[in-house]
Amino acid sequence: MSASLPPIPEPHESLESPELLELGPSVEEQCLRADAARNRARLLEAAARLVAEHGAATLTMEAVAAAASVGKGTVFRRFGDRVGLLTALLDHSEKKFQAAFLGGPPPLGPGAPPVERLRAFGCASLRWSVEQLELQLAAERGPDRRYTPPPRLLRNGHLIMLLRQVVPDADCELLAQTLMGYLDPALVHHLTKNCGMPLDRLEAGWIDLVARLTRTDPPPTGLRIELAPAVEPPC
Amino acid sequence: MSASLPPIPEPHESLESPELLELGPSVEEQCLRADAARNRARLLEAAARLVAEHGAATLTMEAVAAAASVGKGTVFRRFGDRVGLLTALLDHSEKKFQAAFLGGPPPLGPGAPPVERLRAFGCASLRWSVEQLELQLAAERGPDRRYTPPPRLLRNGHLIMLLRQVVPDADCELLAQTLMGYLDPALVHHLTKNCGMPLDRLEAGWIDLVARLTRTDPPPTGLRIELAPAVEPPC
DNA sequence: CATTAAACGGACCTCGGTCCGGATTCTCAC
DNA sequence: GTGAGAATCCGGACCGAGGTCCGTTTAATG
């Protein structure tokens, strides 16, 4: 019943240093044997190409293996499962986003008042989600695991920290979950694609939501929150 | 590419009469040929038994077919796919819940002030979710469809209606989605099972959330909202 | 170069989902 | 009643994709 493959091939190292973060080669690329590292790179490149060509939904593991001229077992050894592979594809942009709200310039990063950072965080997250919607949806984990992966915990912790500064007497864990729920990629997809809502409306909704949850006054309307370049072009 | 099986075997008739609802044999049991109806009942019974014995996560379609002494194709013809079968298992209790908030006694049903109904709705939904957590999680649809099935739309519409009465100037569609997010079974599962939060805390969080979103005063604390018998014993 | 731990690859398994020839039930004329 | 005829349903062989296993190969170490 147990696999011979290592159970957690990609430790997804976040949370070792909750408020610090190192970009760069990052844990998963070092400490690998030369051939393993080479194959990992090949696989990611092949997967990215196939996703770009045919979309993430129709991506099969065998196709990735074949496109990378590698055995199927190798794909699973490296990335654990399909979701792991898709997650790895998202990882780079994910790290950039984390860096932006953990240590980047205000209002997203430290330096601005907490309510303003909350507002900026939501808008940035929305814009970032919209860019990567397809991958985000394809990389979603099952219902049991959806709330536990490190990136989610990190954002959650970030929201909790900001909320504590604004509404110290509230149940900030639950408020944070509520806010996270609003940013769920699947919801964003549904509202924009199925319901035809423009992104602006979602952003306005976020601003309003923050105001209500923190019982603060909403900022003067109409001015779009300024952030660094659209959060990052895909590559 | 297209199936020979009828695409929507279980029309899930809700929303024909947005505020009315008929319990009873309900559409999916009538208009079936005798053998089909018999097999449908067999399959549901077999599935329920297997879920009770081994859990919903390990349920396989072949096992259900075998346990019902029926061919595999029959299961798929009747329920469309795995999720459809699990959804059918939930359907009965789902209908009861709908009846309770659409037409049952206050504060859940009509007759109480809207804010009170909002509070009652959340608490009822939480209690109901906890009872059926396993099935709810197993019956969850993929990211693209999670927000579209009729029961979800019905609850969503209900929340929108209540919100409009309390905060007519707000973007009630988005506020409703926010509230729905808080009630997501997967989130409830995570908070109770992974984080060890007691249900009371989630309910208090809901009460607080409603108060903040509607910018109303929270009710006097401590009194548990009274509802009909724990929403319904499983069978 | 020998040794060893790690990586490789593809056959293999399971399970969800599809297909279609044949069996069953319903309808309706007689 | 009853006996076509038509519509529906049945069942299990079949397929594709995710995921596993294990004998073989290969890179690191000294």
Short mmCIF file of C-alpha atoms (C1' of nucleotides) in Angstrom, two decimals:
data_model
loop_
_atom_site.label_atom_id
_atom_site.label_comp_id
_atom_site.label_asym_id
_atom_site.label_seq_id
_atom_site.Cartn_x
_atom_site.Cartn_y
_atom_site.Cartn_z
CA MET A 1 0.00 0.00 0.00
CA SER A 2 2.96 2.31 0.52
CA ALA A 3 4.91 3.73 -2.38
CA SER A 4 8.56 3.14 -3.01
CA LEU A 5 8.78 6.68 -4.32
CA PRO A 6 9.73 9.26 -1.73
CA PRO A 7 6.47 10.62 -0.31
CA ILE A 8 7.32 14.32 -0.45
CA PRO A 9 9.77 14.86 -3.28
CA GLU A 10 9.29 18.62 -3.30
CA PRO A 11 9.54 19.85 0.28
CA HIS A 12 8.26 23.23 -0.79
CA GLU A 13 10.54 24.75 1.69
CA SER A 14 8.53 27.78 2.78
CA LEU A 15 7.75 28.32 6.42
CA GLU A 16 11.24 27.48 7.57
CA SER A 17 11.74 31.22 7.87
CA PRO A 18 8.21 32.53 8.21
CA GLU A 19 8.97 36.13 7.39
CA LEU A 20 12.16 35.80 5.44
CA LEU A 21 12.45 34.24 2.06
CA GLU A 22 15.21 33.28 -0.27
CA LEU A 23 14.70 33.39 -3.99
CA GLY A 24 17.22 31.80 -6.30
CA PRO A 25 17.97 28.14 -7.12
CA SER A 26 15.87 27.18 -4.08
CA VAL A 27 15.95 23.87 -2.33
CA GLU A 28 14.43 21.64 -4.95
CA GLU A 29 17.11 22.17 -7.53
CA GLN A 30 20.17 21.53 -5.42
CA CYS A 31 21.07 18.30 -3.66
CA LEU A 32 19.94 16.47 -6.76
CA ARG A 33 22.17 14.17 -8.71
CA ALA A 34 23.30 15.66 -12.00
CA ASP A 35 21.05 13.53 -14.15
CA ALA A 36 18.12 14.11 -11.85
CA ALA A 37 18.54 17.88 -12.00
CA ARG A 38 18.84 17.77 -15.77
CA ASN A 39 15.70 15.68 -16.11
CA ARG A 40 13.82 17.93 -13.74
CA ALA A 41 14.62 20.94 -15.87
CA ARG A 42 13.70 19.08 -19.04
CA LEU A 43 10.39 18.01 -17.57
CA LEU A 44 9.46 21.48 -16.43
CA GLU A 45 10.34 22.90 -19.80
CA ALA A 46 8.40 20.22 -21.64
CA ALA A 47 5.41 20.62 -19.36
CA ALA A 48 5.40 24.39 -19.78
CA ARG A 49 5.52 24.00 -23.54
CA LEU A 50 2.70 21.49 -23.62
CA VAL A 51 0.57 23.65 -21.34
CA ALA A 52 1.20 26.64 -23.55
CA GLU A 53 0.25 24.65 -26.62
CA HIS A 54 -2.72 22.59 -25.49
CA GLY A 55 -3.78 23.96 -22.13
CA ALA A 56 -3.31 22.57 -18.67
CA ALA A 57 -6.52 20.58 -18.56
CA THR A 58 -5.49 18.11 -21.27
CA LEU A 59 -1.94 17.67 -20.06
CA THR A 60 -1.08 14.02 -19.48
CA MET A 61 1.87 12.75 -17.53
CA GLU A 62 2.87 10.38 -20.30
CA ALA A 63 2.93 13.22 -22.79
CA VAL A 64 5.22 15.21 -20.54
CA ALA A 65 7.49 12.23 -20.07
CA ALA A 66 7.62 11.60 -23.79
CA ALA A 67 8.18 15.25 -24.64
CA ALA A 68 11.08 15.30 -22.21
CA SER A 69 12.44 11.99 -23.51
CA VAL A 70 12.22 10.52 -20.08
CA GLY A 71 10.47 7.58 -18.47
CA LYS A 72 7.11 7.99 -16.86
CA GLY A 73 8.35 6.85 -13.49
CA THR A 74 10.82 9.70 -13.49
CA VAL A 75 8.04 12.26 -13.69
CA PHE A 76 6.30 10.79 -10.70
CA ARG A 77 9.49 10.37 -8.73
CA ARG A 78 10.29 14.03 -9.17
CA PHE A 79 6.92 15.63 -8.72
CA GLY A 80 4.90 13.08 -6.81
CA ASP A 81 1.75 13.40 -8.85
CA ARG A 82 0.05 15.48 -11.49
CA VAL A 83 -0.84 18.24 -9.09
CA GLY A 84 2.74 18.36 -7.89
CA LEU A 85 3.96 18.95 -11.42
CA LEU A 86 1.46 21.72 -12.06
CA THR A 87 2.35 23.26 -8.71
CA ALA A 88 6.00 23.26 -9.65
CA LEU A 89 5.09 25.13 -12.82
CA LEU A 90 3.39 27.79 -10.73
CA ASP A 91 6.16 27.93 -8.20
CA HIS A 92 8.28 30.61 -9.77
CA SER A 93 5.54 33.17 -10.10
CA GLU A 94 4.28 32.16 -6.68
CA LYS A 95 7.61 33.00 -5.13
CA LYS A 96 7.62 36.38 -6.79
CA PHE A 97 4.23 37.13 -5.37
CA GLN A 98 5.29 36.06 -1.91
CA ALA A 99 8.34 38.25 -2.12
CA ALA A 100 6.15 41.18 -3.10
CA PHE A 101 3.86 41.08 -0.10
CA LEU A 102 6.46 39.91 2.41
CA GLY A 103 9.26 42.25 1.56
CA GLY A 104 8.40 44.36 -1.46
CA PRO A 105 7.61 48.06 -1.62
CA PRO A 106 4.46 49.47 0.00
CA PRO A 107 1.53 49.41 -0.07
CA LEU A 108 1.85 45.67 -0.68
CA GLY A 109 5.00 45.21 1.35
CA PRO A 110 5.83 46.54 4.80
CA GLY A 111 5.73 50.29 5.38
CA ALA A 112 2.09 51.08 4.71
CA PRO A 113 -0.65 51.01 7.34
CA PRO A 114 -2.14 47.53 7.77
CA VAL A 115 -5.55 48.29 6.30
CA GLU A 116 -3.91 49.64 3.21
CA ARG A 117 -1.76 46.54 2.97
CA LEU A 118 -4.85 44.39 3.26
CA ARG A 119 -6.45 46.24 0.39
CA ALA A 120 -3.33 45.98 -1.72
CA PHE A 121 -2.91 42.30 -0.94
CA GLY A 122 -6.34 41.42 -2.23
CA CYS A 123 -6.03 43.42 -5.41
CA ALA A 124 -2.60 42.02 -6.13
CA SER A 125 -3.79 38.52 -5.46
CA LEU A 126 -6.77 38.97 -7.74
CA ARG A 127 -4.69 40.34 -10.58
CA TRP A 128 -2.12 37.62 -10.10
CA SER A 129 -4.78 34.90 -10.03
CA VAL A 130 -6.41 36.09 -13.20
CA GLU A 131 -3.15 35.78 -15.06
CA GLN A 132 -2.58 32.20 -14.02
CA LEU A 133 -6.15 31.04 -13.73
CA GLU A 134 -5.87 27.96 -15.86
CA LEU A 135 -2.82 26.62 -14.07
CA GLN A 136 -4.21 27.54 -10.67
CA LEU A 137 -7.37 25.58 -11.29
CA ALA A 138 -5.54 22.61 -12.71
CA ALA A 139 -3.15 22.60 -9.77
CA GLU A 140 -5.85 22.66 -7.15
CA ARG A 141 -5.62 19.89 -4.60
CA GLY A 142 -8.48 17.73 -3.42
CA PRO A 143 -10.89 18.96 -0.74
CA ASP A 144 -8.83 17.52 2.14
CA ARG A 145 -5.60 19.18 1.13
CA ARG A 146 -6.80 22.41 -0.37
CA TYR A 147 -6.21 24.40 2.78
CA THR A 148 -2.88 22.98 3.86
CA PRO A 149 -0.21 23.63 1.21
CA PRO A 150 2.54 25.99 2.39
CA PRO A 151 1.81 28.88 0.02
CA ARG A 152 -1.74 29.06 1.27
CA LEU A 153 -0.60 28.89 4.90
CA LEU A 154 1.86 31.66 4.25
CA ARG A 155 -0.73 34.00 2.80
CA ASN A 156 -3.09 33.07 5.54
CA GLY A 157 -0.52 33.91 8.17
CA HIS A 158 0.14 37.19 6.45
CA LEU A 159 -3.52 38.12 6.58
CA ILE A 160 -3.76 37.11 10.21
CA MET A 161 -0.82 39.32 11.07
CA LEU A 162 -2.35 42.33 9.32
CA LEU A 163 -5.78 41.71 10.80
CA ARG A 164 -4.40 41.52 14.33
CA GLN A 165 -3.05 45.00 13.93
CA VAL A 166 -6.42 46.36 12.86
CA VAL A 167 -8.95 44.34 14.81
CA PRO A 168 -7.02 42.80 17.70
CA ASP A 169 -10.18 41.70 19.50
CA ALA A 170 -11.65 39.73 16.64
CA ASP A 171 -11.17 36.07 15.75
CA CYS A 172 -8.53 36.88 13.17
CA GLU A 173 -7.95 33.29 12.08
CA LEU A 174 -11.53 33.03 10.93
CA LEU A 175 -11.58 36.47 9.38
CA ALA A 176 -8.44 35.57 7.47
CA GLN A 177 -10.06 32.42 6.15
CA THR A 178 -13.02 34.48 5.05
CA LEU A 179 -10.77 36.83 3.16
CA MET A 180 -8.86 33.94 1.61
CA GLY A 181 -12.13 32.47 0.47
CA TYR A 182 -12.89 35.58 -1.50
CA LEU A 183 -9.59 35.18 -3.33
CA ASP A 184 -10.06 31.50 -4.17
CA PRO A 185 -9.01 31.06 -7.81
CA ALA A 186 -11.98 28.84 -8.52
CA LEU A 187 -14.30 31.57 -7.30
CA VAL A 188 -12.50 34.20 -9.29
CA HIS A 189 -12.82 32.00 -12.34
CA HIS A 190 -16.51 31.48 -11.75
CA LEU A 191 -17.28 35.15 -11.22
CA THR A 192 -15.26 36.39 -14.18
CA LYS A 193 -15.91 33.62 -16.70
CA ASN A 194 -19.34 32.29 -15.79
CA CYS A 195 -20.89 35.45 -14.39
CA GLY A 196 -19.02 37.89 -16.58
CA MET A 197 -17.96 40.18 -13.77
CA PRO A 198 -15.08 42.50 -14.63
CA LEU A 199 -11.98 42.43 -12.48
CA ASP A 200 -12.69 45.97 -11.31
CA ARG A 201 -15.84 44.85 -9.65
CA LEU A 202 -14.04 42.09 -7.81
CA GLU A 203 -11.43 44.57 -6.63
CA ALA A 204 -14.09 46.99 -5.46
CA GLY A 205 -15.77 44.10 -3.70
CA TRP A 206 -12.52 43.31 -1.93
CA ILE A 207 -12.02 46.90 -0.79
CA ASP A 208 -15.55 46.93 0.53
CA LEU A 209 -15.08 43.55 2.17
CA VAL A 210 -11.96 44.70 3.99
CA ALA A 211 -13.77 47.80 5.17
CA ARG A 212 -16.71 45.83 6.51
CA LEU A 213 -14.65 43.11 8.17
CA THR A 214 -12.40 45.62 9.90
CA ARG A 215 -15.29 48.01 10.53
CA THR A 216 -13.25 50.83 9.06
CA ASP A 217 -14.30 53.46 6.57
CA PRO A 218 -13.76 52.61 2.94
CA PRO A 219 -11.17 54.79 1.18
CA PRO A 220 -12.31 57.40 -1.33
CA THR A 221 -13.67 55.46 -4.27
CA GLY A 222 -12.48 55.38 -7.83
CA LEU A 223 -8.75 55.32 -7.48
CA ARG A 224 -7.18 52.13 -8.63
CA ILE A 225 -4.61 50.75 -6.24
CA GLU A 226 -1.13 51.21 -7.64
CA LEU A 227 1.07 48.17 -7.60
CA ALA A 228 4.30 47.12 -9.17
CA PRO A 229 4.02 46.12 -12.88
CA ALA A 230 0.83 44.04 -13.05
CA VAL A 231 2.51 41.66 -10.60
CA GLU A 232 4.73 40.06 -13.25
CA PRO A 233 4.45 39.08 -16.89
CA PRO A 234 4.36 35.25 -17.23
CA CYS A 235 7.99 34.96 -18.14
CA MET B 1 -15.98 12.68 -28.39
CA SER B 2 -19.66 12.73 -27.47
CA ALA B 3 -21.19 10.10 -25.25
CA SER B 4 -24.06 7.88 -26.15
CA LEU B 5 -25.24 8.12 -22.57
CA PRO B 6 -27.70 10.92 -21.93
CA PRO B 7 -25.64 13.92 -20.83
CA ILE B 8 -27.72 14.96 -17.81
CA PRO B 9 -29.36 11.88 -16.41
CA GLU B 10 -30.29 13.58 -13.13
CA PRO B 11 -31.80 16.95 -13.99
CA HIS B 12 -31.71 17.99 -10.32
CA GLU B 13 -34.85 19.84 -10.88
CA SER B 14 -34.40 22.73 -8.45
CA LEU B 15 -34.76 26.30 -9.66
CA GLU B 16 -37.83 25.60 -11.72
CA SER B 17 -39.80 27.14 -8.87
CA PRO B 18 -37.23 29.35 -7.17
CA GLU B 19 -39.07 29.80 -3.91
CA LEU B 20 -41.33 26.80 -3.94
CA LEU B 21 -40.23 23.26 -3.55
CA GLU B 22 -41.80 19.87 -3.75
CA LEU B 23 -40.53 17.02 -1.67
CA GLY B 24 -41.68 13.50 -2.34
CA PRO B 25 -40.75 11.02 -5.08
CA SER B 26 -39.23 13.93 -6.99
CA VAL B 27 -38.46 13.98 -10.65
CA GLU B 28 -35.61 11.49 -10.82
CA GLU B 29 -37.62 8.50 -9.60
CA GLN B 30 -40.63 8.78 -11.84
CA CYS B 31 -40.70 8.53 -15.62
CA LEU B 32 -38.24 5.66 -15.38
CA ARG B 33 -38.88 2.25 -16.79
CA ALA B 34 -39.67 -0.32 -14.13
CA ASP B 35 -36.33 -2.09 -14.34
CA ALA B 36 -34.48 1.20 -14.37
CA ALA B 37 -36.23 2.44 -11.25
CA ARG B 38 -35.57 -0.82 -9.49
CA ASN B 39 -31.90 -0.73 -10.38
CA ARG B 40 -31.63 2.87 -9.31
CA ALA B 41 -32.98 2.02 -5.88
CA ARG B 42 -30.68 -0.99 -5.63
CA LEU B 43 -27.69 1.10 -6.57
CA LEU B 44 -28.42 3.82 -4.04
CA GLU B 45 -28.95 1.26 -1.33
CA ALA B 46 -25.76 -0.58 -2.20
CA ALA B 47 -23.78 2.64 -2.37
CA ALA B 48 -25.10 3.82 0.98
CA ARG B 49 -24.16 0.51 2.54
CA LEU B 50 -20.66 0.54 1.09
CA VAL B 51 -20.12 4.13 2.20
CA ALA B 52 -21.29 3.26 5.68
CA GLU B 53 -18.95 0.29 5.79
CA HIS B 54 -15.78 1.55 4.14
CA GLY B 55 -16.15 5.30 3.80
CA ALA B 56 -16.89 7.41 0.78
CA ALA B 57 -13.29 7.96 -0.25
CA THR B 58 -12.62 4.33 -1.17
CA LEU B 59 -15.92 3.78 -2.92
CA THR B 60 -15.44 2.44 -6.45
CA MET B 61 -18.07 2.37 -9.12
CA GLU B 62 -17.43 -1.26 -9.90
CA ALA B 63 -17.93 -2.21 -6.29
CA VAL B 64 -21.28 -0.44 -6.25
CA ALA B 65 -22.29 -2.16 -9.45
CA ALA B 66 -21.28 -5.54 -8.12
CA ALA B 67 -22.95 -4.98 -4.76
CA ALA B 68 -26.15 -4.08 -6.58
CA SER B 69 -25.80 -7.05 -8.96
CA VAL B 70 -25.88 -4.73 -11.90
CA GLY B 71 -23.58 -3.89 -14.79
CA LYS B 72 -21.11 -1.08 -14.53
CA GLY B 73 -22.61 0.77 -17.46
CA THR B 74 -25.88 0.96 -15.61
CA VAL B 75 -24.33 2.92 -12.78
CA PHE B 76 -22.93 5.50 -15.16
CA ARG B 77 -26.09 5.71 -17.23
CA ARG B 78 -28.11 6.46 -14.10
CA PHE B 79 -25.80 8.83 -12.26
CA GLY B 80 -23.50 10.19 -14.94
CA ASP B 81 -20.30 9.86 -12.96
CA ARG B 82 -18.91 9.18 -9.54
CA VAL B 83 -19.73 12.62 -8.24
CA GLY B 84 -23.28 12.26 -9.53
CA LEU B 85 -23.74 9.10 -7.51
CA LEU B 86 -22.41 10.68 -4.32
CA THR B 87 -24.57 13.73 -4.94
CA ALA B 88 -27.61 11.52 -5.26
CA LEU B 89 -26.76 10.01 -1.90
CA LEU B 90 -26.74 13.49 -0.38
CA ASP B 91 -29.85 14.57 -2.15
CA HIS B 92 -32.42 13.56 0.40
CA SER B 93 -30.85 15.39 3.29
CA GLU B 94 -30.12 18.29 0.97
CA LYS B 95 -33.79 18.63 0.12
CA LYS B 96 -34.69 18.66 3.78
CA PHE B 97 -32.25 21.44 4.42
CA GLN B 98 -33.59 23.46 1.52
CA ALA B 99 -37.10 23.01 2.77
CA ALA B 100 -36.02 24.24 6.19
CA PHE B 101 -34.62 27.57 5.06
CA LEU B 102 -37.07 28.17 2.24
CA GLY B 103 -40.29 27.36 3.99
CA GLY B 104 -39.62 26.03 7.47
CA PRO B 105 -40.28 27.71 10.79
CA PRO B 106 -38.37 30.86 11.82
CA PRO B 107 -35.71 31.90 12.47
CA LEU B 108 -34.43 29.73 9.60
CA GLY B 109 -37.53 30.02 7.47
CA PRO B 110 -39.58 33.11 6.63
CA GLY B 111 -41.04 35.14 9.45
CA ALA B 112 -37.95 36.31 11.26
CA PRO B 113 -36.06 39.53 10.47
CA PRO B 114 -33.48 39.02 7.69
CA VAL B 115 -30.38 39.42 9.86
CA GLU B 116 -31.68 36.79 12.19
CA ARG B 117 -32.36 34.49 9.25
CA LEU B 118 -28.83 35.05 8.02
CA ARG B 119 -27.44 34.04 11.39
CA ALA B 120 -29.68 30.99 11.55
CA PHE B 121 -28.82 29.97 8.01
CA GLY B 122 -25.12 29.86 8.71
CA CYS B 123 -25.44 27.93 11.93
CA ALA B 124 -27.82 25.45 10.38
CA SER B 125 -25.57 25.03 7.40
CA LEU B 126 -22.55 24.47 9.61
CA ARG B 127 -24.29 21.88 11.73
CA TRP B 128 -25.66 20.16 8.67
CA SER B 129 -22.26 20.15 6.97
CA VAL B 130 -20.53 18.63 9.94
CA GLU B 131 -22.90 15.70 9.90
CA GLN B 132 -22.29 14.88 6.26
CA LEU B 133 -18.71 16.03 5.95
CA GLU B 134 -17.31 12.89 4.41
CA LEU B 135 -19.94 12.66 1.71
CA GLN B 136 -19.83 16.38 1.05
CA LEU B 137 -16.11 16.29 0.45
CA ALA B 138 -16.28 13.19 -1.70
CA ALA B 139 -19.12 14.71 -3.74
CA GLU B 140 -17.30 17.95 -4.43
CA ARG B 141 -17.01 18.83 -8.09
CA GLY B 142 -13.90 20.05 -9.85
CA PRO B 143 -12.81 23.69 -9.66
CA ASP B 144 -14.76 24.69 -12.78
CA ARG B 145 -18.08 23.30 -11.60
CA ARG B 146 -17.90 23.84 -7.87
CA TYR B 147 -19.89 27.05 -7.98
CA THR B 148 -22.57 26.07 -10.48
CA PRO B 149 -24.61 23.11 -9.17
CA PRO B 150 -28.25 23.99 -8.42
CA PRO B 151 -28.15 23.48 -4.65
CA ARG B 152 -25.32 25.96 -4.36
CA LEU B 153 -27.09 28.45 -6.60
CA LEU B 154 -30.23 28.10 -4.54
CA ARG B 155 -28.45 28.85 -1.28
CA ASN B 156 -26.60 31.64 -2.92
CA GLY B 157 -29.82 33.18 -4.15
CA HIS B 158 -31.28 32.84 -0.70
CA LEU B 159 -28.38 34.74 0.83
CA ILE B 160 -28.60 37.43 -1.82
CA MET B 161 -32.27 37.91 -1.09
CA LEU B 162 -31.66 38.27 2.64
CA LEU B 163 -28.69 40.56 2.15
CA ARG B 164 -30.63 42.87 -0.14
CA GLN B 165 -33.09 43.46 2.66
CA VAL B 166 -30.37 44.40 5.09
CA VAL B 167 -27.76 46.18 2.98
CA PRO B 168 -29.54 47.20 -0.22
CA ASP B 169 -26.71 49.47 -1.32
CA ALA B 170 -23.98 46.85 -1.17
CA ASP B 171 -22.79 44.43 -3.85
CA CYS B 172 -24.89 41.62 -2.45
CA GLU B 173 -23.80 39.03 -5.00
CA LEU B 174 -20.23 39.34 -3.81
CA LEU B 175 -21.16 39.49 -0.14
CA ALA B 176 -23.20 36.33 -0.62
CA GLN B 177 -20.23 34.57 -2.20
CA THR B 178 -18.13 35.62 0.74
CA LEU B 179 -20.62 34.16 3.16
CA MET B 180 -20.87 30.96 1.11
CA GLY B 181 -17.13 30.66 1.22
CA TYR B 182 -17.19 30.60 4.98
CA LEU B 183 -19.57 27.65 4.85
CA ASP B 184 -17.57 25.63 2.33
CA PRO B 185 -17.53 22.04 3.60
CA ALA B 186 -13.85 21.68 2.78
CA LEU B 187 -13.08 24.71 4.95
CA VAL B 188 -15.26 23.43 7.76
CA HIS B 189 -13.45 20.12 7.54
CA HIS B 190 -10.07 21.81 7.65
CA LEU B 191 -10.91 24.03 10.60
CA THR B 192 -12.52 21.33 12.68
CA LYS B 193 -10.32 18.36 11.82
CA ASN B 194 -6.94 19.89 11.03
CA CYS B 195 -7.08 22.93 13.27
CA GLY B 196 -9.20 21.39 15.99
CA MET B 197 -11.64 24.26 16.22
CA PRO B 198 -14.92 23.39 17.94
CA LEU B 199 -18.13 23.96 16.07
CA ASP B 200 -19.13 26.64 18.59
CA ARG B 201 -16.25 28.77 17.49
CA LEU B 202 -17.23 28.48 13.86
CA GLU B 203 -20.77 29.46 14.72
CA ALA B 204 -19.59 32.44 16.74
CA GLY B 205 -17.38 33.36 13.82
CA TRP B 206 -20.38 33.25 11.52
CA ILE B 207 -22.46 35.46 13.81
CA ASP B 208 -19.60 37.94 13.94
CA LEU B 209 -19.11 37.74 10.19
CA VAL B 210 -22.75 38.51 9.51
CA ALA B 211 -22.58 41.46 11.88
CA ARG B 212 -19.50 42.88 10.21
CA LEU B 213 -20.68 42.35 6.65
CA THR B 214 -24.04 43.94 7.34
CA ARG B 215 -22.53 46.57 9.63
CA THR B 216 -25.10 45.70 12.27
CA ASP B 217 -24.59 45.12 15.97
CA PRO B 218 -23.92 41.56 16.99
CA PRO B 219 -26.67 39.99 19.10
CA PRO B 220 -26.09 39.42 22.84
CA THR B 221 -23.46 36.71 23.03
CA GLY B 222 -23.69 33.30 24.56
CA LEU B 223 -27.09 32.13 23.49
CA ARG B 224 -27.03 29.28 21.06
CA ILE B 225 -29.33 29.71 18.13
CA GLU B 226 -32.29 27.42 18.44
CA LEU B 227 -33.12 25.34 15.40
CA ALA B 228 -35.24 22.36 14.62
CA PRO B 229 -33.77 19.00 15.78
CA ALA B 230 -30.08 19.18 14.86
CA VAL B 231 -31.19 19.60 11.24
CA GLU B 232 -31.98 15.91 10.75
CA PRO B 233 -30.48 12.60 11.83
CA PRO B 234 -28.79 10.83 8.86
CA CYS B 235 -31.71 8.49 8.28
"C1'" DC C 1 38.22 1.13 -10.24
"C1'" DA C 2 35.05 -0.74 -6.82
"C1'" DT C 3 31.15 0.23 -4.13
"C1'" DT C 4 26.89 2.03 -3.14
"C1'" DA C 5 23.05 4.92 -3.01
"C1'" DA C 6 20.22 7.14 -6.06
"C1'" DA C 7 17.81 7.57 -10.41
"C1'" DC C 8 15.83 5.43 -14.44
"C1'" DG C 9 12.25 3.42 -17.41
"C1'" DG C 10 8.56 1.03 -18.86
"C1'" DA C 11 5.62 -2.92 -17.85
"C1'" DC C 12 1.77 -3.22 -14.98
"C1'" DC C 13 -2.34 -2.25 -12.08
"C1'" DT C 14 -6.56 0.18 -10.89
"C1'" DC C 15 -10.37 2.81 -11.71
"C1'" DG C 16 -13.30 6.18 -14.00
"C1'" DG C 17 -15.65 6.49 -18.09
"C1'" DT C 18 -17.40 4.86 -22.98
"C1'" DC C 19 -19.47 1.80 -26.51
"C1'" DC C 20 -22.62 -1.11 -28.69
"C1'" DG C 21 -24.98 -5.66 -29.52
"C1'" DG C 22 -28.56 -7.81 -27.29
"C1'" DA C 23 -32.37 -8.15 -23.82
"C1'" DT C 24 -36.53 -5.85 -21.51
"C1'" DT C 25 -40.24 -3.10 -21.02
"C1'" DC C 26 -43.73 -0.09 -22.70
"C1'" DT C 27 -47.39 1.16 -26.18
"C1'" DC C 28 -51.09 0.47 -28.87
"C1'" DA C 29 -53.63 -1.46 -32.44
"C1'" DC C 30 -56.46 -5.36 -32.97
"C1'" DG D 1 -55.79 -10.13 -23.75
"C1'" DT D 2 -51.97 -10.21 -27.04
"C1'" DG D 3 -48.49 -9.58 -30.22
"C1'" DA D 4 -45.64 -6.78 -32.99
"C1'" DG D 5 -42.68 -2.55 -32.96
"C1'" DA D 6 -40.26 0.97 -30.86
"C1'" DA D 7 -37.98 3.04 -27.23
"C1'" DT D 8 -35.34 2.23 -23.46
"C1'" DC D 9 -32.20 -0.17 -20.72
"C1'" DC D 10 -28.60 -3.62 -19.62
"C1'" DG D 11 -23.99 -5.48 -19.20
"C1'" DG D 12 -19.43 -6.19 -19.65
"C1'" DA D 13 -15.63 -5.68 -22.95
"C1'" DC D 14 -12.82 -1.85 -23.82
"C1'" DC D 15 -9.97 2.46 -23.45
"C1'" DG D 16 -7.08 6.08 -21.42
"C1'" DA D 17 -4.74 8.17 -17.75
"C1'" DG D 18 -2.88 8.32 -13.12
"C1'" DG D 19 0.01 5.97 -10.20
"C1'" DT D 20 3.18 1.86 -8.64
"C1'" DC D 21 6.91 -1.65 -8.82
"C1'" DC D 22 11.18 -3.45 -9.43
"C1'" DG D 23 15.15 -5.00 -12.23
"C1'" DT D 24 18.70 -2.24 -14.43
"C1'" DT D 25 21.69 1.75 -15.14
"C1'" DT D 26 24.33 5.60 -13.68
"C1'" DA D 27 26.47 9.18 -11.03
"C1'" DA D 28 28.97 10.25 -6.77
"C1'" DT D 29 32.64 8.79 -3.34
"C1'" DG D 30 37.22 7.36 -1.82
#
